Coordinates of C-alpha atoms and ligand atoms in Angstrom, one line a residue:
X1 CA 133.6 120.9 123.0
X2 CA 133.4 118.6 120.1
X3 CA 131.0 118.6 116.8
X4 CA 128.0 116.0 117.0
X5 CA 128.1 116.1 113.2
X6 CA 130.9 116.5 110.6
X7 CA 128.0 118.4 109.0
X8 CA 127.1 120.7 111.6
X9 CA 128.2 123.4 114.1
X10 CA 126.5 121.8 116.8
X11 CA 128.4 121.6 119.7
X12 CA 127.9 118.5 122.0
X13 CA 128.0 120.7 124.9
X14 CA 124.9 122.8 124.4
X15 CA 121.4 121.9 124.8
X16 CA 119.5 121.2 121.4
X17 CA 116.8 123.1 119.7
X18 CA 113.3 121.8 120.7
X19 CA 111.0 124.1 119.1
X20 CA 110.9 126.7 116.2
X21 CA 108.3 129.5 116.0
X22 CA 109.0 131.2 112.2
X23 CA 106.5 134.4 110.9
X24 CA 107.7 134.3 107.2
X25 CA 107.1 137.1 104.5
X26 CA 107.3 135.7 100.9
X27 CA 108.5 138.2 98.6
X28 CA 108.3 136.7 95.2
X29 CA 109.7 139.8 93.2
X30 CA 112.7 139.3 95.0
X31 CA 113.2 135.6 95.4
X32 CA 113.5 136.3 99.2
X33 CA 111.6 135.6 102.5
X34 CA 111.6 138.0 105.1
X35 CA 111.4 136.1 108.7
X36 CA 112.1 135.7 112.6
X37 CA 112.7 132.5 114.0
X38 CA 112.0 132.0 118.2
X39 CA 114.2 129.1 118.6
X40 CA 113.4 127.6 122.5
X41 CA 116.7 125.4 123.2
X42 CA 115.9 122.4 126.2
X43 CA 117.4 124.0 128.6
X44 CA 118.7 127.2 130.1
X45 CA 122.1 128.0 128.6
X46 CA 125.4 130.3 129.7
X47 CA 128.3 130.5 127.4
X48 CA 128.3 130.6 122.7
X49 CA 125.8 128.8 121.0
X50 CA 126.5 127.3 118.1
X51 CA 124.1 127.5 115.2
X52 CA 124.3 126.4 111.4
X53 CA 123.0 129.0 108.4
X54 CA 123.8 129.2 104.7
X55 CA 123.6 132.4 102.5
X56 CA 121.5 134.1 105.5
X57 CA 121.5 137.5 106.3
X58 CA 120.8 138.4 109.9
X59 CA 119.7 141.5 111.2
X60 CA 119.1 141.0 114.5
X61 CA 119.3 138.5 117.6
X62 CA 117.1 139.3 120.3
X63 CA 115.8 137.8 123.8
X64 CA 112.8 137.7 123.2
X65 CA 111.7 138.1 127.0
X66 CA 113.2 141.4 127.2
X67 CA 113.3 142.0 123.2
X68 CA 117.6 143.1 124.3
X69 CA 119.8 142.5 121.5
X70 CA 122.2 139.2 122.5
X71 CA 125.6 139.9 121.3
X72 CA 126.1 137.5 118.0
X73 CA 128.9 136.5 115.1
X74 CA 128.7 135.1 112.2
X75 CA 132.2 133.8 110.5
X76 CA 133.2 135.6 108.0
X77 CA 133.9 133.4 105.2
X78 CA 131.4 130.6 105.0
X79 CA 133.0 127.0 105.2
X80 CA 132.2 125.5 101.7
X81 CA 130.2 122.5 103.3
X82 CA 128.6 123.5 106.3
X83 CA 128.0 127.3 105.4
X84 CA 128.5 130.1 108.1
X85 CA 128.6 129.1 111.6
X86 CA 126.7 131.6 113.5
X87 CA 127.5 132.3 117.3
X88 CA 125.3 133.8 119.6
X89 CA 126.5 134.5 123.4
X90 CA 124.0 133.3 125.9
X91 CA 124.1 134.3 129.4
X92 CA 121.4 131.6 130.8
X93 CA 118.5 132.6 128.0
X94 CA 116.4 129.4 127.1
X95 CA 114.8 131.0 123.9
X96 CA 117.0 133.3 121.0
X97 CA 114.7 135.8 118.5
X98 CA 116.3 135.9 115.2
X99 CA 115.8 138.6 112.6
X100 CA 116.8 138.0 109.0
X101 CA 116.5 137.4 105.8
X102 CA 117.3 134.5 103.1
X103 CA 119.3 135.1 100.1
X104 CA 117.6 134.4 95.9
X105 CA 120.2 131.4 96.2
X106 CA 119.2 129.9 99.5
X107 CA 120.4 126.1 98.6
X108 CA 117.1 124.6 100.1
X109 CA 114.9 126.5 98.1
X110 CA 114.0 126.6 94.3
X111 CA 112.0 129.8 93.0
X112 CA 110.4 129.4 89.9
X113 CA 108.8 132.2 87.7
X114 CA 105.6 132.0 85.9
X115 CA 107.1 130.6 83.3
X116 CA 108.3 127.8 84.8
X117 CA 105.2 126.4 86.6
X118 CA 102.4 124.5 84.5
X119 CA 99.8 127.5 84.9
X120 CA 102.6 130.4 83.1
X121 CA 101.2 132.3 85.0
X122 CA 101.3 132.3 89.3
X123 CA 105.4 132.0 90.5
X124 CA 106.0 129.0 92.3
X125 CA 108.3 128.2 95.6
X126 CA 109.2 124.9 97.0
X127 CA 111.7 123.1 99.8
X128 CA 114.3 120.9 99.6
X129 CA 116.1 120.8 103.2
X130 CA 118.0 117.1 102.8
X131 CA 120.9 116.4 103.5
X132 CA 121.6 119.7 105.3
X133 CA 119.9 122.7 103.3
X134 CA 117.5 123.8 106.2
X135 CA 119.6 126.1 107.6
X136 CA 119.3 128.3 104.4
X137 CA 116.0 128.6 105.2
X138 CA 116.3 129.3 109.1
X139 CA 119.9 129.5 111.2
X140 CA 119.4 126.1 113.2
X141 CA 121.1 123.1 114.8
X142 CA 120.8 121.5 111.1
X143 CA 121.2 118.0 112.5
X144 CA 119.1 115.5 112.6
X145 CA 120.3 114.7 116.0
X146 CA 118.1 117.6 117.3
X147 CA 114.4 116.9 116.6
X148 CA 112.1 119.9 116.8
X149 CA 108.5 120.7 116.9
X150 CA 107.3 124.3 114.8
X151 CA 104.7 126.3 113.7
X152 CA 104.8 128.7 110.8
X153 CA 102.9 132.0 110.1
X154 CA 103.7 132.4 106.6
X155 CA 102.5 135.6 104.5
X156 CA 101.9 134.7 100.9
X157 CA 99.8 136.8 97.9
X158 CA 96.1 135.5 98.6
X159 CA 96.2 134.1 94.7
X160 CA 98.8 131.4 96.0
X161 CA 98.2 128.4 98.8
X162 CA 101.0 126.9 101.0
X163 CA 101.1 123.4 101.6
X164 CA 103.6 121.7 104.6
X165 CA 104.7 118.5 105.9
X166 CA 102.5 119.8 109.2
X167 CA 98.9 120.2 109.8
X168 CA 97.6 123.0 108.0
X169 CA 95.7 125.5 111.0
X170 CA 93.8 128.3 108.7
X171 CA 94.1 130.8 106.1
X172 CA 93.2 134.3 107.0
X173 CA 93.8 138.3 106.8
X174 CA 97.1 139.6 108.2
X175 CA 97.2 141.0 111.3
X176 CA 99.1 144.5 111.8
X177 CA 100.6 143.1 115.5
X178 CA 102.2 140.5 113.6
X179 CA 104.7 142.5 111.9
X180 CA 106.4 144.2 114.5
X181 CA 109.2 141.7 114.7
X182 CA 110.2 141.7 111.4
X183 CA 111.9 145.0 111.3
X184 CA 112.7 144.7 107.4
X185 CA 109.0 144.8 107.0
X186 CA 106.4 147.7 107.0
X187 CA 103.2 146.1 109.1
X188 CA 101.6 147.9 105.6
X189 CA 103.7 145.5 103.4
X190 CA 102.7 142.5 105.9
X191 CA 99.2 143.9 106.3
X192 CA 98.4 144.7 102.1
X193 CA 95.3 143.6 100.4
X194 CA 97.0 141.3 97.8
X195 CA 98.2 139.2 100.9
X196 CA 97.1 136.1 103.1
X197 CA 98.7 134.5 105.9
X198 CA 98.6 130.3 105.8
X199 CA 99.3 129.2 109.3
X200 CA 100.5 125.5 110.3
X201 CA 101.7 123.5 113.2
X202 CA 104.1 120.3 113.7
X203 CA 103.5 118.5 116.5
X204 CA 105.4 115.3 116.1
X205 CA 109.1 116.1 116.2
X206 CA 111.2 116.3 113.3
X207 CA 114.9 116.6 112.5
X208 CA 115.5 119.5 110.3
X209 CA 115.8 118.2 107.1
X210 CA 112.4 117.0 107.2
X211 CA 111.0 120.4 107.1
X212 CA 109.3 121.3 104.1
X213 CA 106.9 123.7 102.4
X214 CA 105.3 124.5 98.6
X215 CA 104.0 127.9 97.4
X216 CA 101.7 128.4 94.3
X217 CA 98.1 128.0 92.4
X218 CA 97.8 124.7 94.3
X219 CA 95.0 121.8 93.9
X220 CA 94.4 118.7 95.3
X221 CA 92.2 115.4 94.6
X222 CA 91.1 113.0 97.1
X223 CA 92.5 110.0 96.8
X224 CA 91.7 107.9 100.2
X225 CA 90.8 108.6 104.3
X226 CA 93.9 110.1 105.2
X227 CA 95.2 111.0 101.5
X228 CA 95.1 113.5 99.0
X229 CA 97.7 114.2 96.1
X230 CA 98.2 118.1 95.5
X231 CA 100.0 120.0 92.1
X232 CA 99.2 122.8 90.2
X233 CA 95.1 123.5 89.8
X234 CA 95.9 124.3 86.2
X235 CA 97.6 121.1 85.9
X236 CA 94.3 119.1 86.3
X237 CA 94.8 116.3 83.7
X238 CA 98.5 115.4 86.2
X239 CA 95.5 115.6 89.0
X240 CA 93.3 113.8 87.6
X241 CA 96.2 111.1 86.3
X242 CA 98.2 111.6 89.6
X243 CA 94.5 110.3 91.5
X244 CA 94.5 107.5 89.2
X245 CA 97.9 106.1 89.7
X246 CA 98.3 106.5 93.8
X247 CA 95.0 105.5 94.2
X248 CA 96.3 102.4 95.7
X249 CA 98.0 104.2 98.3
X250 CA 95.6 103.7 101.5
X251 CA 95.6 100.0 101.1
X252 CA 100.1 100.6 101.5
X253 CA 99.6 102.8 104.3
X254 CA 97.7 99.7 106.0
X255 CA 99.6 97.1 104.9
X256 CA 102.8 99.3 106.6
X257 CA 100.8 99.2 109.5
X258 CA 100.7 96.2 109.6
X259 CA 104.2 95.2 109.2
X260 CA 105.6 98.2 111.0
X261 CA 103.4 99.8 113.8
X262 CA 101.0 102.4 113.9
X263 CA 101.5 105.3 111.5
X264 CA 102.0 108.0 113.9
X265 CA 101.8 111.0 111.2
X266 CA 98.2 111.5 111.1
X267 CA 98.0 112.2 107.1
X268 CA 99.7 110.7 103.9
X269 CA 99.4 113.6 101.8
X270 CA 101.3 113.7 98.2
X271 CA 102.8 116.7 96.4
X272 CA 103.4 116.1 92.9
X273 CA 105.9 118.9 92.2
X274 CA 107.0 121.0 89.3
X275 CA 109.6 118.7 86.9
X276 CA 112.6 120.4 88.1
X277 CA 112.4 118.5 91.2
X278 CA 115.6 117.2 92.0
X279 CA 114.5 113.9 93.5
X280 CA 112.3 111.5 92.7
X281 CA 110.2 111.5 95.8
X282 CA 111.2 113.0 99.4
X283 CA 109.6 111.5 102.3
X284 CA 108.5 115.2 104.0
X285 CA 106.2 113.9 106.6
X286 CA 102.3 114.3 106.4
X287 CA 102.9 115.3 103.2
X288 CA 105.6 113.3 100.6
X289 CA 107.0 115.3 97.5
X290 CA 107.0 113.5 94.1
X291 CA 108.6 114.5 91.2
X292 CA 105.9 114.3 87.6
X293 CA 107.9 111.7 86.2
X294 CA 106.5 108.9 88.1
X295 CA 103.2 109.6 86.6
X296 CA 103.3 106.9 84.2
X297 CA 99.9 106.0 83.6
X298 CA 100.7 102.5 84.5
X299 CA 100.3 102.5 88.5
X300 CA 104.3 102.3 88.5
X301 CA 104.7 105.3 90.7
X302 CA 103.8 103.0 93.3
X303 CA 107.0 101.2 94.0
X304 CA 108.6 105.7 95.0
X305 CA 105.0 106.1 97.3
X306 CA 105.9 102.6 98.6
X307 CA 109.7 104.0 99.3
X308 CA 108.9 107.4 100.7
X309 CA 105.2 106.0 102.5
X310 CA 108.1 103.5 104.3
X311 CA 110.2 106.3 106.0
X312 CA 107.4 107.0 107.9
X313 CA 108.4 104.3 110.1
X314 CA 112.0 103.9 109.1
X315 CA 113.3 107.4 108.7
X316 CA 111.3 109.7 110.1
X317 CA 110.5 107.9 113.4
X318 CA 113.8 106.1 113.2
X319 CA 116.3 108.8 112.2
X320 CA 120.2 108.2 111.2
X321 CA 121.7 110.8 114.3
X322 CA 124.4 112.1 111.3
X323 CA 124.7 111.0 107.6
X324 CA 127.4 108.8 108.5
X325 CA 124.4 106.7 109.9
X326 CA 122.7 107.6 106.2
X327 CA 122.3 103.4 105.4
X328 CA 119.8 103.4 108.6
X329 CA 117.5 105.5 106.8
X330 CA 117.7 104.2 103.3
X331 CA 118.5 100.7 104.1
X332 CA 115.8 99.6 106.1
X333 CA 113.7 102.1 103.9
X334 CA 114.7 99.7 101.4
X335 CA 113.7 96.8 102.9
X336 CA 110.3 98.0 104.1
X337 CA 110.0 99.6 100.6
X338 CA 110.2 95.6 99.2
X339 CA 108.0 94.3 101.9
X340 CA 105.1 96.4 101.3
X341 CA 105.5 96.2 97.5
X342 CA 105.6 92.3 97.8
X343 CA 101.9 92.8 99.6
X344 CA 100.3 95.0 97.0
X345 CA 102.4 94.6 93.6
X346 CA 103.3 90.7 94.2
X347 CA 106.7 88.9 94.9
X348 CA 108.0 88.8 91.7
X349 CA 107.8 92.7 91.1
X350 CA 109.9 92.6 94.8
X351 CA 112.0 90.5 93.4
X352 CA 112.4 92.2 90.0
X353 CA 113.1 95.1 91.9
X354 CA 115.9 93.4 94.4
X355 CA 117.2 92.3 91.2
X356 CA 117.6 95.8 89.5
X357 CA 119.2 97.1 93.2
X358 CA 121.5 94.1 93.2
X359 CA 122.9 95.5 89.7
X360 CA 122.8 99.0 91.0
X361 CA 124.6 97.9 94.4
X362 CA 127.6 96.0 91.8
X363 CA 127.6 99.4 89.2
X364 CA 128.2 101.7 92.5
X365 CA 131.3 99.4 93.4
X366 CA 132.9 100.0 90.5
X367 CA 132.3 103.9 91.3
X368 CA 134.0 104.1 94.5
X369 CA 136.5 102.2 93.6
X370 CA 139.0 104.4 94.3
X371 CA 137.3 105.8 96.8
X372 CA 136.3 102.9 99.0
X373 CA 135.4 104.5 102.0
X374 CA 131.9 105.0 100.3
X375 CA 131.4 101.1 99.8
X376 CA 130.9 100.9 103.8
X377 CA 127.8 101.4 105.5
X378 CA 129.1 103.5 108.2
X379 CA 131.7 105.9 106.4
X380 CA 133.4 109.5 107.5
X381 CA 132.4 112.2 105.6
X382 CA 133.9 114.6 107.2
X383 CA 134.6 117.5 104.9
X384 CA 132.6 115.4 102.1
X385 CA 129.3 117.3 100.9
X386 CA 126.6 114.5 101.5
X387 CA 124.9 115.6 98.0
X388 CA 128.0 114.7 96.2
X389 CA 128.7 111.3 97.7
X390 CA 125.2 110.2 97.4
X391 CA 124.6 106.7 96.1
X392 CA 123.1 103.5 96.0
X393 CA 125.3 102.2 98.9
X394 CA 123.2 103.0 101.7
X395 CA 120.0 101.9 100.1
X396 CA 121.2 98.4 98.5
X397 CA 124.0 97.2 100.5
X398 CA 121.9 98.5 103.6
X399 CA 119.1 96.5 102.2
X400 CA 121.0 93.2 101.6
X401 CA 122.4 93.6 105.6
X402 CA 118.9 94.1 106.4
X403 CA 117.6 91.2 104.2
X404 CA 120.9 88.8 105.9
X405 CA 119.5 89.4 109.4
X406 CA 116.0 88.9 107.9
X407 CA 117.2 85.2 106.4
X408 CA 119.5 84.6 109.7
X409 CA 116.4 84.4 112.0
X410 CA 113.5 84.0 109.4
X411 CA 110.8 86.0 108.7
X412 CA 108.3 85.5 111.5
X413 CA 111.2 86.4 114.0
X414 CA 112.4 89.3 111.7
X415 CA 109.1 90.9 111.9
X416 CA 108.7 90.6 115.7
X417 CA 112.3 92.1 115.8
X418 CA 111.4 95.3 113.6
X419 CA 108.2 96.2 115.0
X420 CA 110.1 96.4 118.5
X421 CA 113.3 98.3 117.0
X422 CA 110.5 100.8 115.7
X423 CA 108.7 100.9 119.1
X424 CA 111.4 101.3 121.2
X425 CA 113.7 104.2 118.8
X426 CA 110.4 106.0 117.7
X427 CA 111.6 109.5 117.5
X428 CA 114.3 109.4 118.0
X429 CA 117.9 109.8 116.1
X430 CA 119.9 106.9 116.5
X431 CA 123.2 105.5 115.2
X432 CA 124.8 102.6 114.0
X433 CA 126.1 101.2 117.1
X434 CA 123.0 101.8 119.0
X435 CA 121.2 99.6 116.1
X436 CA 123.8 96.5 116.6
X437 CA 123.6 97.1 120.3
X438 CA 120.0 96.7 120.2
X439 CA 120.0 93.6 117.4
X440 CA 122.4 91.8 119.8
X441 CA 120.4 92.3 123.1
X442 CA 117.3 91.0 120.8
X443 CA 118.9 87.9 119.3
X444 CA 121.5 86.6 121.1
X445 CA 124.3 85.4 119.6
X446 CA 123.8 86.7 116.3
X447 CA 127.1 88.0 116.5
X448 CA 128.7 84.4 116.0
X449 CA 126.4 84.1 112.8
X450 CA 126.9 87.4 110.8
X451 CA 129.6 89.4 111.1
X452 CA 127.9 92.6 111.8
X453 CA 132.0 94.7 111.6
X454 CA 132.5 93.6 108.3
X455 CA 128.7 94.0 107.1
X456 CA 128.9 97.9 108.6
X457 CA 132.3 98.5 108.4
X458 CA 134.1 96.5 105.8
X459 CA 134.4 97.7 102.1
X460 CA 133.0 96.2 99.4
X461 CA 130.0 93.3 99.5
X462 CA 130.5 90.6 101.7
X463 CA 130.1 87.3 100.6
X464 CA 127.4 86.2 102.0
X465 CA 125.1 88.9 100.0
X466 CA 121.8 87.5 98.7
X467 CA 122.3 87.5 94.8
X468 CA 118.3 87.6 94.2
X469 CA 117.2 84.8 91.6
X470 CA 114.4 86.7 90.0
X471 CA 112.7 84.6 87.2
X472 CA 111.6 87.8 85.4
X473 CA 114.9 89.3 85.2
X474 CA 116.4 86.2 84.2
X475 CA 114.6 85.9 81.2
X476 CA 115.0 90.0 80.3
X477 CA 119.0 89.6 80.8
X478 CA 118.6 86.7 78.7
X479 CA 116.7 88.8 76.1
X480 CA 119.5 91.4 76.1
X481 CA 122.4 88.8 75.6
X482 CA 120.2 88.1 72.3
X483 CA 120.5 90.9 71.1
X484 CA 124.5 90.5 70.5
X485 CA 123.2 87.9 67.9
X486 CA 121.1 90.7 66.2
X487 CA 117.4 89.5 67.8
X488 CA 114.8 92.2 69.4
X489 CA 112.4 90.8 72.1
X490 CA 109.2 90.0 69.8
X491 CA 105.8 92.2 70.7
X492 CA 104.3 89.1 72.7
X493 CA 107.7 89.1 75.0
X494 CA 107.3 92.8 75.9
X495 CA 103.3 92.6 76.3
X496 CA 103.6 93.0 80.0
X497 CA 106.5 95.0 80.6
X498 CA 106.3 98.7 82.4
X499 CA 108.9 101.1 82.8
X500 CA 111.4 99.0 85.3
X501 CA 111.3 95.9 82.6
X502 CA 112.6 98.0 79.7
X503 CA 115.0 99.8 81.9
X504 CA 116.5 96.7 83.2
X505 CA 116.5 95.0 79.2
X506 CA 118.4 98.7 78.2
X507 CA 120.6 99.0 80.5
X508 CA 121.8 95.5 80.2
X509 CA 122.5 96.0 76.5
X510 CA 126.0 95.9 75.1
X511 CA 127.5 99.2 75.7
X512 CA 129.1 99.0 72.6
X513 CA 126.1 98.3 70.0
X514 CA 126.1 99.4 66.8
X515 CA 124.5 102.4 66.0
X516 CA 122.0 101.0 63.9
X517 CA 120.9 98.4 66.3
X518 CA 120.3 101.1 68.6
X519 CA 117.8 103.2 65.8
X520 CA 116.1 99.5 64.9
X521 CA 115.2 99.7 68.6
X522 CA 113.6 102.7 69.1
X523 CA 112.1 102.2 65.7
X524 CA 110.0 99.1 66.9
X525 CA 109.5 100.1 70.5
X526 CA 109.7 104.7 70.2
X527 CA 111.6 104.2 73.4
X528 CA 113.4 107.7 72.8
X529 CA 109.2 109.0 73.2
X530 CA 108.6 107.1 76.0
X531 CA 106.2 108.9 78.4
X532 CA 108.1 106.9 81.1
X533 CA 111.4 109.2 81.9
X534 CA 113.1 106.0 82.7
X535 CA 112.7 104.5 80.4
X536 CA 113.3 107.6 78.1
X537 CA 116.8 108.1 79.9
X538 CA 117.8 104.9 79.8
X539 CA 117.5 104.6 76.0
X540 CA 119.4 107.6 75.9
X541 CA 121.8 106.3 78.0
X542 CA 122.4 103.4 75.6
X543 CA 122.3 106.3 72.7
X544 CA 125.3 107.7 74.6
X545 CA 126.3 104.3 75.1
X546 CA 127.2 105.5 79.1
X547 CA 125.6 104.1 82.5
X548 CA 123.9 106.6 85.2
X549 CA 120.7 108.3 85.8
X550 CA 119.1 111.6 84.6
X551 CA 121.2 114.8 84.7
X552 CA 123.7 113.1 87.1
X553 CA 124.0 110.3 85.2
X554 CA 124.0 112.5 81.6
X555 CA 126.3 114.7 82.7
X556 CA 128.9 112.7 83.9
X557 CA 128.2 110.7 80.6
X558 CA 129.2 113.9 78.6
X559 CA 131.7 114.7 80.7
X560 CA 133.7 112.1 81.7
X561 CA 133.7 109.8 79.1
X562 CA 132.9 111.8 76.1
X563 CA 135.3 113.4 73.8
X564 CA 136.2 117.1 73.8
X565 CA 132.8 117.9 71.3
X566 CA 130.9 116.0 74.5
X567 CA 132.4 117.8 77.1
X568 CA 131.9 121.2 75.2
X569 CA 128.3 120.2 74.9
X570 CA 127.6 119.4 78.5
X571 CA 129.5 123.1 79.2
X572 CA 127.0 124.3 76.5
X573 CA 123.6 122.8 78.0
X574 CA 124.5 123.8 81.3
X575 CA 125.2 127.0 80.5
X576 CA 122.0 127.0 79.2
X577 CA 119.7 125.3 81.5
X578 CA 121.5 126.3 84.5
X579 CA 118.8 128.7 85.7
X580 CA 115.6 125.6 85.6
X581 CA 117.4 123.7 88.0
X582 CA 117.3 123.1 91.2
X583 CA 120.5 124.7 93.6
X584 CA 120.9 120.9 94.4
X585 CA 121.4 120.1 90.9
X586 CA 122.9 123.0 90.2
X587 CA 125.7 122.0 92.7
X588 CA 125.9 118.6 91.7
X589 CA 126.5 119.5 87.9
X590 CA 129.0 122.0 88.9
X591 CA 131.0 119.3 90.6
X592 CA 130.7 116.8 87.8
X593 CA 131.5 119.4 85.1
X594 CA 134.7 120.9 87.2
X595 CA 136.1 117.3 88.1
X596 CA 136.4 116.4 84.9
X597 CA 136.5 119.8 82.3
Ligands
BES1 N1 115.0 110.6 101.2 C1 115.3 110.6 99.6 C2 115.8 111.4 98.7 C3 117.4 112.0 99.2 C4 118.1 111.2 99.7 C5 117.0 113.6 99.3 C6 119.4 112.6 100.1 C7 118.2 114.2 99.7 C8 119.3 113.4 99.8 C9 114.8 109.9 99.2 O1 113.4 108.9 100.6 C10 114.3 108.2 98.4 O2 114.9 107.8 98.2 N2 114.1 108.8 96.8 C11 114.9 108.2 95.8 C12 113.3 106.7 95.3 C13 113.2 105.7 96.3 C14 112.3 105.5 95.0 C15 114.2 105.0 95.8 C16 115.0 108.9 94.7 O3 114.6 110.3 94.8 O4 115.6 108.3 93.9
ZN2 ZN1 114.4 107.1 100.8

């Protein structure tokens, strides 16, 4: 009996779940899902089977063959990170049927009232399961060590439609028969006139953190042979702008296939979410979720799409076995993203991105100077909430490690190695050692050339990391330096600048510039009004003389480095805006405020 994942109650001696059938009734008035989950294990089991859950209320657990109740218990006080352990007593069964309801505060779900949407007339709900939130939607072995196929029958208001990171099978009328397991609901409610059922099936096995859906009044535009972009249909302008912004997606998929092998997920759709979506992008398979701030009108949202697309190979095909090996997902993906960007946007932009990443990595070393564990690629996360230690380290130090290997063996050999790595471990979940062993077996002697242990287990940035040399980067840094002498870049010099260039410039200005200089800069370039949120935030950061990103950034700036007034302001802003934030964002801001105030 041993845990296999510091963030899950799943036990190493138990069979893992291979299939889940979900029946979901979405009650928008109560922000609740009434549901049944039929879990299938890889083999029959006798004993106490452990599952993860978070703020879920279980009505009953049954043997689906006999419909007799199975004895079970739910831990009385939830673990602050892992949630509540559900223990089911099995006597040779390989299937369990769980009848339950979710809570309005389910950490994976954001329920938006009509007023919080673009249309202002229809409600909306969407999921974000990474890192450990799938357990708030259905009880499961919520560890990426498990890979599940699933099917879903989702009962929603007929004015709305549902999308999932799965194949859409059909939209149809509800049937009396199928309500029988949902004992909290009468079949009258299930089959009410204003309800419809959407069916989905996911044939490719995925780790639970890639389970995803959204329900709202959705529309779409075609952008390629296997790509549509979805958003609220009332947001017609958003859809049109998104279709333009992402017109190059098919080209990216083709380049990805050339570099990393077949695209195994059939479709690559994009969903543009409401503004409260807490990430830039999320690599949900078959349908990537994106923040609306990626639509900037200058095709630069392409970088986020390249990143989430790259996960189709690194992360979704080969998955980290648990969050302690998260760099296997994000480091490889950052490398793969830059390879795609290099082909479709050019080497200059790819190198600029490397330069920005390098700077971000160096900043993180400062952030973690009293907590060096999180400067390691492979790190210990027992008792640690992965949302709290989210950083650039797995991305950029991971990228540097992958690049270090590429530089050692040369591109041609490395490309061949990467393809073989992906083909060997596709649809598997692996740890750092599995990667290192494969590396050593396929590139004999590599351990004599690169200190693999230092790279994966050591703190800080190894000496043999590569400091990128980007002409654009160097130029922008020197312009930023000149700001000290009161010089601003000319119209000509900034003519080609997109969001990233501005961001880099702003981030490199002296932290203690005169308010008058900041005002002058804004007057000339109207940065506080930029449509590009990255630029706007960089500018605002400069204005409050600090360094970070969006909510995390701004709240840490106010709460940590601010005086009493700023701290008070942070509390006030949060109190007012809390309800509009995603539950994950709420948690992150709460922990920032409790740390510094
Ligand atoms: N998988 C991540 C997002 C994530 C990580 C969600 C950890 C929850 C926990 C996604 O692929 C990602 O890295 N998104 C980036 C954008 C990207 C261009 C670097 C983001 O949202 O900032
Ligand atoms: Zn990523």
